[in-house]
mmCIF file of N, CA and C in Angstrom:
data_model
loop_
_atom_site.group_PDB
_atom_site.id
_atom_site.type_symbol
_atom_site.label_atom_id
_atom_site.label_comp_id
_atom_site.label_asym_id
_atom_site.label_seq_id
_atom_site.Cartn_x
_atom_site.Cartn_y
_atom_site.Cartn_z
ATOM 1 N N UNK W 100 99.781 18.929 26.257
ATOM 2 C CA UNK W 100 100.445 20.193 26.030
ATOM 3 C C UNK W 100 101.814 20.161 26.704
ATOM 4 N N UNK W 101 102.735 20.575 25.760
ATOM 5 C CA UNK W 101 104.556 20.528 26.912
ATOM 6 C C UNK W 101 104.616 21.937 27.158
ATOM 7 N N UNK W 102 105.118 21.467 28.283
ATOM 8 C CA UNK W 102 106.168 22.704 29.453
ATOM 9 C C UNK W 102 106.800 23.788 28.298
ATOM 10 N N UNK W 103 106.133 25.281 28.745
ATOM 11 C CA UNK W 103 107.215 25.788 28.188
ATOM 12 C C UNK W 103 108.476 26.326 28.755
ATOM 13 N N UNK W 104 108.193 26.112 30.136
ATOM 14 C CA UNK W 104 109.745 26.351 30.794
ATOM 15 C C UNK W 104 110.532 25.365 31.166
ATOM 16 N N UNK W 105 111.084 24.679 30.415
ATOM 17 C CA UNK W 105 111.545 23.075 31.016
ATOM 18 C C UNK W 105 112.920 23.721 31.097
ATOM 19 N N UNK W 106 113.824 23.346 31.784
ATOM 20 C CA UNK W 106 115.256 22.903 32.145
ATOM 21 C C UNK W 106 116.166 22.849 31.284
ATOM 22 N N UNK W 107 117.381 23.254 30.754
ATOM 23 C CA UNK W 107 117.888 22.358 29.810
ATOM 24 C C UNK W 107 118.732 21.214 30.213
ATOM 25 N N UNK W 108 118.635 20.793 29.310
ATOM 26 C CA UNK W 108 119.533 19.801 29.446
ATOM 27 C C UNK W 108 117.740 18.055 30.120
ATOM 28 N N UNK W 109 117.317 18.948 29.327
ATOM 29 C CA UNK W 109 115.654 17.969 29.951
ATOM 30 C C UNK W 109 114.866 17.658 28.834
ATOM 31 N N UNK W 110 114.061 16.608 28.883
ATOM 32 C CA UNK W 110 113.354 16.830 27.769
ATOM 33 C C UNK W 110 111.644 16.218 28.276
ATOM 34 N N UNK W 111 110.369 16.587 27.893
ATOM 35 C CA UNK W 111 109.393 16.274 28.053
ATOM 36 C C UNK W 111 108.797 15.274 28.283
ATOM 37 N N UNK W 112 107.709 14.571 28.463
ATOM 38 C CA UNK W 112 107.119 13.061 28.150
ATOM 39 C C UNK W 112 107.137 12.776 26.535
ATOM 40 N N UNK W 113 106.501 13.913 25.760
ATOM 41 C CA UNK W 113 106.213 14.224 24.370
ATOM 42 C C UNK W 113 107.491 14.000 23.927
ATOM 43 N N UNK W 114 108.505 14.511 24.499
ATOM 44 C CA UNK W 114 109.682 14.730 23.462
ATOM 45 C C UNK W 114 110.540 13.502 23.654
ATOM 46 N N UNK W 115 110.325 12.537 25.178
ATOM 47 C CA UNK W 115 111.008 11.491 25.092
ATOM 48 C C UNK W 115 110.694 10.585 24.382
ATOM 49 N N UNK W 116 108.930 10.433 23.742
ATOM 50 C CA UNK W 116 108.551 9.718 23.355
ATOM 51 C C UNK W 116 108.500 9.423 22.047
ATOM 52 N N UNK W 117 109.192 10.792 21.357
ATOM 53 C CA UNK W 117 109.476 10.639 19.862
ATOM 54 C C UNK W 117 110.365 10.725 19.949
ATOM 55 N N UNK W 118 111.524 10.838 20.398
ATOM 56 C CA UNK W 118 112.835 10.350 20.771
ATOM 57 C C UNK W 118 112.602 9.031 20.197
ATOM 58 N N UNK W 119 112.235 8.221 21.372
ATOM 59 C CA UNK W 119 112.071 7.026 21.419
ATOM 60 C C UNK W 119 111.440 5.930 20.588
ATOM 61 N N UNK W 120 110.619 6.791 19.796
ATOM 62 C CA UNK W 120 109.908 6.151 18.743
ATOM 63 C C UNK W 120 108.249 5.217 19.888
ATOM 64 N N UNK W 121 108.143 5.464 20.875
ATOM 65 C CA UNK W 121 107.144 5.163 21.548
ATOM 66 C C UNK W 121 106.020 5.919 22.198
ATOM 67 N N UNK W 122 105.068 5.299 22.469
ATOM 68 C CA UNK W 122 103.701 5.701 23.160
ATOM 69 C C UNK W 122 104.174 6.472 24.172
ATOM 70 N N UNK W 123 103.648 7.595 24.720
ATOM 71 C CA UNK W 123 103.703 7.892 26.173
ATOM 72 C C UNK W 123 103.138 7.066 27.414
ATOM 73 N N UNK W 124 102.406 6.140 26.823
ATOM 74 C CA UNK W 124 102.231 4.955 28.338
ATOM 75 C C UNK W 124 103.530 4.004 27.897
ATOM 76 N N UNK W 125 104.406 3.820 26.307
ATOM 77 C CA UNK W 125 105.845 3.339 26.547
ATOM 78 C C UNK W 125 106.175 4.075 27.600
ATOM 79 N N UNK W 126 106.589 5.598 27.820
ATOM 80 C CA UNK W 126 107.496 6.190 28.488
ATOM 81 C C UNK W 126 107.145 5.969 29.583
ATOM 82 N N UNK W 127 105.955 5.942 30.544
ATOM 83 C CA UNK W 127 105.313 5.220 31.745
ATOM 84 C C UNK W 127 105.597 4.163 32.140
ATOM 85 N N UNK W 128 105.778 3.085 31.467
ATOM 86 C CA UNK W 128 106.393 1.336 31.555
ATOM 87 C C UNK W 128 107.867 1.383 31.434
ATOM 88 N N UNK W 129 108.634 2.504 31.181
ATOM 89 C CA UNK W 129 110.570 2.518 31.534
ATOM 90 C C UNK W 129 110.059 3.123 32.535
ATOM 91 N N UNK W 130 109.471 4.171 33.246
ATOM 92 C CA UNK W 130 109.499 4.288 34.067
ATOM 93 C C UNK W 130 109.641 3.485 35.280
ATOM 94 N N UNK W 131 108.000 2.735 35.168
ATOM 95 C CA UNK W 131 107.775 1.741 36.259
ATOM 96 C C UNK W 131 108.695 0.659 35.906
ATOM 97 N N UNK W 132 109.572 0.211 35.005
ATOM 98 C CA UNK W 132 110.889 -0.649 35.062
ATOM 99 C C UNK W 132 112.011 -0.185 35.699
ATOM 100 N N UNK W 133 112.126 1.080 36.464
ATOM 101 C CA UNK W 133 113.213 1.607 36.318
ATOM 102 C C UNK W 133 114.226 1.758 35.154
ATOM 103 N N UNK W 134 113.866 1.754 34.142
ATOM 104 C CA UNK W 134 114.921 2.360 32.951
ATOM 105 C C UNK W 134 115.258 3.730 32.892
ATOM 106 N N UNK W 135 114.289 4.645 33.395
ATOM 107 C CA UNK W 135 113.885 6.031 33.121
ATOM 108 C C UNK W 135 113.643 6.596 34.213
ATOM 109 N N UNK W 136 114.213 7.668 34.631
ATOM 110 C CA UNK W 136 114.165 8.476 36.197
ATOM 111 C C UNK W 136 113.761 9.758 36.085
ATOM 112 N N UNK W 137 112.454 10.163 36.305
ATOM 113 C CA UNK W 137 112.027 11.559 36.277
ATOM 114 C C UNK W 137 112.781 12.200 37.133
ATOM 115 N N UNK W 138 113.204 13.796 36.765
ATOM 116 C CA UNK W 138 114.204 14.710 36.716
ATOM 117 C C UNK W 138 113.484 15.676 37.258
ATOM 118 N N UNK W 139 111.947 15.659 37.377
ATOM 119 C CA UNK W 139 111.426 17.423 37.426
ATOM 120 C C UNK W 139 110.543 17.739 37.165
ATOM 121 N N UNK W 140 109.683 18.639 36.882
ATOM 122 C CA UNK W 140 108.208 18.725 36.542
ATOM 123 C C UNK W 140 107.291 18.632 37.145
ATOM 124 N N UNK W 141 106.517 18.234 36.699
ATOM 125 C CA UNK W 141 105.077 18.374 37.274
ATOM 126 C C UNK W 141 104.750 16.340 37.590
ATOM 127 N N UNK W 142 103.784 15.960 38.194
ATOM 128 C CA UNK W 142 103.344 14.272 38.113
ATOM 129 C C UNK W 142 102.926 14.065 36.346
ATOM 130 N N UNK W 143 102.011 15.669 36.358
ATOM 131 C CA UNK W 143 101.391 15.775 35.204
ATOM 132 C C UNK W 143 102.609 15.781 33.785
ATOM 133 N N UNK W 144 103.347 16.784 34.118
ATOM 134 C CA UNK W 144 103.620 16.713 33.169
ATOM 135 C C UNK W 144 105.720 16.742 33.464
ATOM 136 N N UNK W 145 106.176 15.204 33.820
ATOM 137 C CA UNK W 145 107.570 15.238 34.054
ATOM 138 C C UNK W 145 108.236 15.451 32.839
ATOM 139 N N UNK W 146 109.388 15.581 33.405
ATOM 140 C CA UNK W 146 110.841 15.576 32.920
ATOM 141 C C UNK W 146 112.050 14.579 32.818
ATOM 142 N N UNK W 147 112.904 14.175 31.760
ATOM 143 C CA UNK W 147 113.277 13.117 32.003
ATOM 144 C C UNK W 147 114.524 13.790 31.652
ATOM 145 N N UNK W 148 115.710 13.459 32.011
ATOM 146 C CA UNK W 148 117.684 13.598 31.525
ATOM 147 C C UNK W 148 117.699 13.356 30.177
ATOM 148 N N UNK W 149 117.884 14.578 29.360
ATOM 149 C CA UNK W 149 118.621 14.180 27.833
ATOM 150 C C UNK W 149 119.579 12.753 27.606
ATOM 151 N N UNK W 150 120.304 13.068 28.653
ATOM 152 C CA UNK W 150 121.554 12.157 28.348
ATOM 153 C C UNK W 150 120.751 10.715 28.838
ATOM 154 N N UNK W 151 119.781 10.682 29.727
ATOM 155 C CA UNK W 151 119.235 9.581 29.503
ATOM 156 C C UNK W 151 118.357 8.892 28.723
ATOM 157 N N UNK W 152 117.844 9.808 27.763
ATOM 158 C CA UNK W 152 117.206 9.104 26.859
ATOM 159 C C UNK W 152 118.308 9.105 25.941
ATOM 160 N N UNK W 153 118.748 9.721 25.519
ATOM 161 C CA UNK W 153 120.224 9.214 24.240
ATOM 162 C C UNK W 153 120.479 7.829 24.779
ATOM 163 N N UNK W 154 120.773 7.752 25.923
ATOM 164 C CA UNK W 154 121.310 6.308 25.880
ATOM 165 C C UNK W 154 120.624 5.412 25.709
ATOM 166 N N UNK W 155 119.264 5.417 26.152
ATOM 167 C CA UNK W 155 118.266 4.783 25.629
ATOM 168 C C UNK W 155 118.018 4.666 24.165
ATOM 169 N N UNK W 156 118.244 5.541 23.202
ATOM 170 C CA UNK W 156 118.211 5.773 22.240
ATOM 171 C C UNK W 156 118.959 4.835 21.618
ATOM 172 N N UNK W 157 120.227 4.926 21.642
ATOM 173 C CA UNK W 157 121.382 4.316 21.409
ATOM 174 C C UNK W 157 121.403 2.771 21.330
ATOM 175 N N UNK W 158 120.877 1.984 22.575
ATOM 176 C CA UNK W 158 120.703 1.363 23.257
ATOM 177 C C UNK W 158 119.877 0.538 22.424
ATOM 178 N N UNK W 159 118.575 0.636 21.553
ATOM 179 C CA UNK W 159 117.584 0.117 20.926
ATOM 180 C C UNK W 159 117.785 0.241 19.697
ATOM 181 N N UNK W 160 118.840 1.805 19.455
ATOM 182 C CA UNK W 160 119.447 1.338 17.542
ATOM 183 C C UNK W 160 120.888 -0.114 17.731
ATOM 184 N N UNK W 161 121.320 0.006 19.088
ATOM 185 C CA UNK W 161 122.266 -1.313 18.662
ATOM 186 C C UNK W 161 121.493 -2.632 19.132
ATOM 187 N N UNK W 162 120.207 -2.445 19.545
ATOM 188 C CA UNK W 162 119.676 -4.025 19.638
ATOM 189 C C UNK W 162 118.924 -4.389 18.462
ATOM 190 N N UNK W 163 118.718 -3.008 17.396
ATOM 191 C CA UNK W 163 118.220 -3.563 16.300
ATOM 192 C C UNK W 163 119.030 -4.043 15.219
ATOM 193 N N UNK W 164 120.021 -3.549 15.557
ATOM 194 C CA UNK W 164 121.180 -3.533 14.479
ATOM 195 C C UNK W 164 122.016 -5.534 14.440
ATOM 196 N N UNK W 165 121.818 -5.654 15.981
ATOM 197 C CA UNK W 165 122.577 -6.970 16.241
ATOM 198 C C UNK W 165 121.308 -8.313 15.804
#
């Protein structure tokens, strides 16, 4: 279930993860890589930087592209 009071400028586990086109244990493994820096929330249920998943985003349409 997502936060209904999140932050703006934030986005969910749920919402990074279709962002991302990945699992939520993906979003768990950038975590534990350090790719991804929780912002807020709960353990249960964090928060991650918009602007950091865009770049992430970004990031995996130009490694598919090359």
């Amino acid at each position: 279930m997502e936060s209904q009071m999140i932050r703006p400028g934030h986005l969910t586990a749920h919402q990074t993860a279709r962002a991302l086109g990945i699992s939520l244990d993906g979003v768990r493994q950038l975590v534990r890589r350090g790719r991804l820096k929780r912002s807020g929330g709960t353990p249960r249920q964090p928060w991650y930087p918009a602007k950091d998943v865009t770049a992430l985003v970004a990031e995996r349409r130009t490694r598919k592209a090359a």
